[in-house]
PDB file of C-alpha atoms in Angstrom:
ATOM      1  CA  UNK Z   1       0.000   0.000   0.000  1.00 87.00           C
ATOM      2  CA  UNK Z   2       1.221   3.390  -1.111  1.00 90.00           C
ATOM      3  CA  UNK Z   3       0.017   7.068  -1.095  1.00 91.00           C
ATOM      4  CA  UNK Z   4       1.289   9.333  -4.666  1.00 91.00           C
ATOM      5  CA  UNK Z   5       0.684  12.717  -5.381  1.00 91.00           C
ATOM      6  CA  UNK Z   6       2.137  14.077  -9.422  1.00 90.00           C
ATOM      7  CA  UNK Z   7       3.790  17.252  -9.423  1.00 88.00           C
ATOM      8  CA  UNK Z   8       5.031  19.071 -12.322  1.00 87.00           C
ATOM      9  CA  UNK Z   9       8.698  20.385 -12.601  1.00 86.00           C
ATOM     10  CA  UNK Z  10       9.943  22.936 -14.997  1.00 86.00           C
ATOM     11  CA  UNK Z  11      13.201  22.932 -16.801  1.00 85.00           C
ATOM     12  CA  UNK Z  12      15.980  25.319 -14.898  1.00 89.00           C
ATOM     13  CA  UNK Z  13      13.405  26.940 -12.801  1.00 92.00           C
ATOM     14  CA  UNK Z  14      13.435  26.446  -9.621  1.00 92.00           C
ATOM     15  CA  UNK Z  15      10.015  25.683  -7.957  1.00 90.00           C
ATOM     16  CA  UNK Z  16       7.961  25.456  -4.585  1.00 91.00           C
ATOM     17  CA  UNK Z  17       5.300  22.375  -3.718  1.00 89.00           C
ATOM     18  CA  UNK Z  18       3.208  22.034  -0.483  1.00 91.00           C
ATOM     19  CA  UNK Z  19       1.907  18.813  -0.865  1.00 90.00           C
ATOM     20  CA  UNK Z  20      -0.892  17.830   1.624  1.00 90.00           C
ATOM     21  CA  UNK Z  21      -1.496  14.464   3.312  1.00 89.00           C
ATOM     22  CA  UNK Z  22      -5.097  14.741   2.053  1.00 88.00           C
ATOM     23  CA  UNK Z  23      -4.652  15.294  -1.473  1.00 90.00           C
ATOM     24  CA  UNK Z  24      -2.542  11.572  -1.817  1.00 91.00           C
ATOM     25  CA  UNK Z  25      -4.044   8.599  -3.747  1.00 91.00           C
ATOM     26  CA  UNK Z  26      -3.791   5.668  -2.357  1.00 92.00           C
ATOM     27  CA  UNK Z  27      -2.602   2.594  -4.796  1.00 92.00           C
ATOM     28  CA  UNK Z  28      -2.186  -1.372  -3.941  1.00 91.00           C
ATOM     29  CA  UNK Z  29       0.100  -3.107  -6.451  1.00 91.00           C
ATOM     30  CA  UNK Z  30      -0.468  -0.299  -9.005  1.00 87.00           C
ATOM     31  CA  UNK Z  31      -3.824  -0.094  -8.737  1.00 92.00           C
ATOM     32  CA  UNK Z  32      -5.756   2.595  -7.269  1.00 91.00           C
ATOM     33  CA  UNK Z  33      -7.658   2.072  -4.353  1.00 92.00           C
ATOM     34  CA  UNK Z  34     -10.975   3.779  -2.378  1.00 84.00           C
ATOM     35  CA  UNK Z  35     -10.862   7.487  -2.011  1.00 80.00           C
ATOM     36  CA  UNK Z  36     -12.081   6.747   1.342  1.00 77.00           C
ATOM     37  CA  UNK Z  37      -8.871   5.123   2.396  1.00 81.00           C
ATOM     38  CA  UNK Z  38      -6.752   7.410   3.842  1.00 83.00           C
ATOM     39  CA  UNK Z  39      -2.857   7.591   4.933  1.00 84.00           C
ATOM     40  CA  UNK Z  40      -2.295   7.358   8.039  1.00 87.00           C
ATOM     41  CA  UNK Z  41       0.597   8.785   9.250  1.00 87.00           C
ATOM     42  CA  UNK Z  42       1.215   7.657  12.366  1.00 89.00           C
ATOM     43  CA  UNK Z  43       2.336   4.777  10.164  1.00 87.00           C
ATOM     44  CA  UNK Z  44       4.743   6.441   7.621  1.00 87.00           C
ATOM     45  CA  UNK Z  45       8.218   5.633   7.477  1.00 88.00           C
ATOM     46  CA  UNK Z  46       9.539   6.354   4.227  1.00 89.00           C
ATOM     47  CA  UNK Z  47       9.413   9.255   1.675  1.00 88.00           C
ATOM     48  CA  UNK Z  48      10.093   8.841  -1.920  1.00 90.00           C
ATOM     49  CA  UNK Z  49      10.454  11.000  -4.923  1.00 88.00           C
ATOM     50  CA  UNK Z  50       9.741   8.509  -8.403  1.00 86.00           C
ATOM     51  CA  UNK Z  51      10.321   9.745 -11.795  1.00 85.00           C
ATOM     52  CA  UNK Z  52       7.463   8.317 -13.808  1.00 82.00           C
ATOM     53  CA  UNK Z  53       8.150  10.635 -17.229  1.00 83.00           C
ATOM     54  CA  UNK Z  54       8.585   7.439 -19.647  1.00 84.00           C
ATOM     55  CA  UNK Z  55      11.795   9.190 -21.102  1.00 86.00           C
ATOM     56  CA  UNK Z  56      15.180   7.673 -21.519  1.00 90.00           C
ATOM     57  CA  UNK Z  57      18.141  10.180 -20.480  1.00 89.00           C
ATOM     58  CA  UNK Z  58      19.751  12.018 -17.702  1.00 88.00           C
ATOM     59  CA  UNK Z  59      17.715  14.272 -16.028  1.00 85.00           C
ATOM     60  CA  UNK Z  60      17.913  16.610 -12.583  1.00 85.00           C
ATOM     61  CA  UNK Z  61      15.759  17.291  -9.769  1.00 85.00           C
ATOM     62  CA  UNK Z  62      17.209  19.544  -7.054  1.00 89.00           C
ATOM     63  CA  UNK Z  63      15.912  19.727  -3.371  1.00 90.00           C
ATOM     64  CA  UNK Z  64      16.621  22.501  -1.393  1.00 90.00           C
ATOM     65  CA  UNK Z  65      14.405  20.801   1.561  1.00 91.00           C
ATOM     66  CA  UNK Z  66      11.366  18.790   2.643  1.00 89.00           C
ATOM     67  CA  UNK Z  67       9.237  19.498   5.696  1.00 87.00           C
ATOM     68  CA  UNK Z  68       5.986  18.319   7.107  1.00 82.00           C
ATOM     69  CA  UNK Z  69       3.574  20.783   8.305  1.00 75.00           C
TER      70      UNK Z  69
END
């Protein structure tokens, strides 16, 4: 079980996300699951970042910091 939220990047500018808890999807295997489901994060333990672009080649994501509010 996972929670995803998409962002979009742009190329050399830099960029600011607040990404809230309640605005995740959760998935199972790849498939999405019940909106109803929701993270709990008394739970969480790991934060990813996954480029899902479909696009052989280098690329570069910089990150100046991530906090939870």
């Amino acid at each position: 079980l996972y929670f995803a939220r998409d962002f979009e990047t742009t190329k050399d500018t830099w960029v600011e996300f607040k990404l809230p808890f309640k605005e995740f999807k959760g998935f199972f295997y790849g498939q999405y699951i019940d909106p109803l489901t929701k993270m709990n994060l008394e739970l969480m333990s790991e934060l990813g970042i996954i480029l899902f672009d479909k696009k052989d080649g280098e690329f570069e994501l910089e990150i100046g910091e991530i906090a939870v509010y």
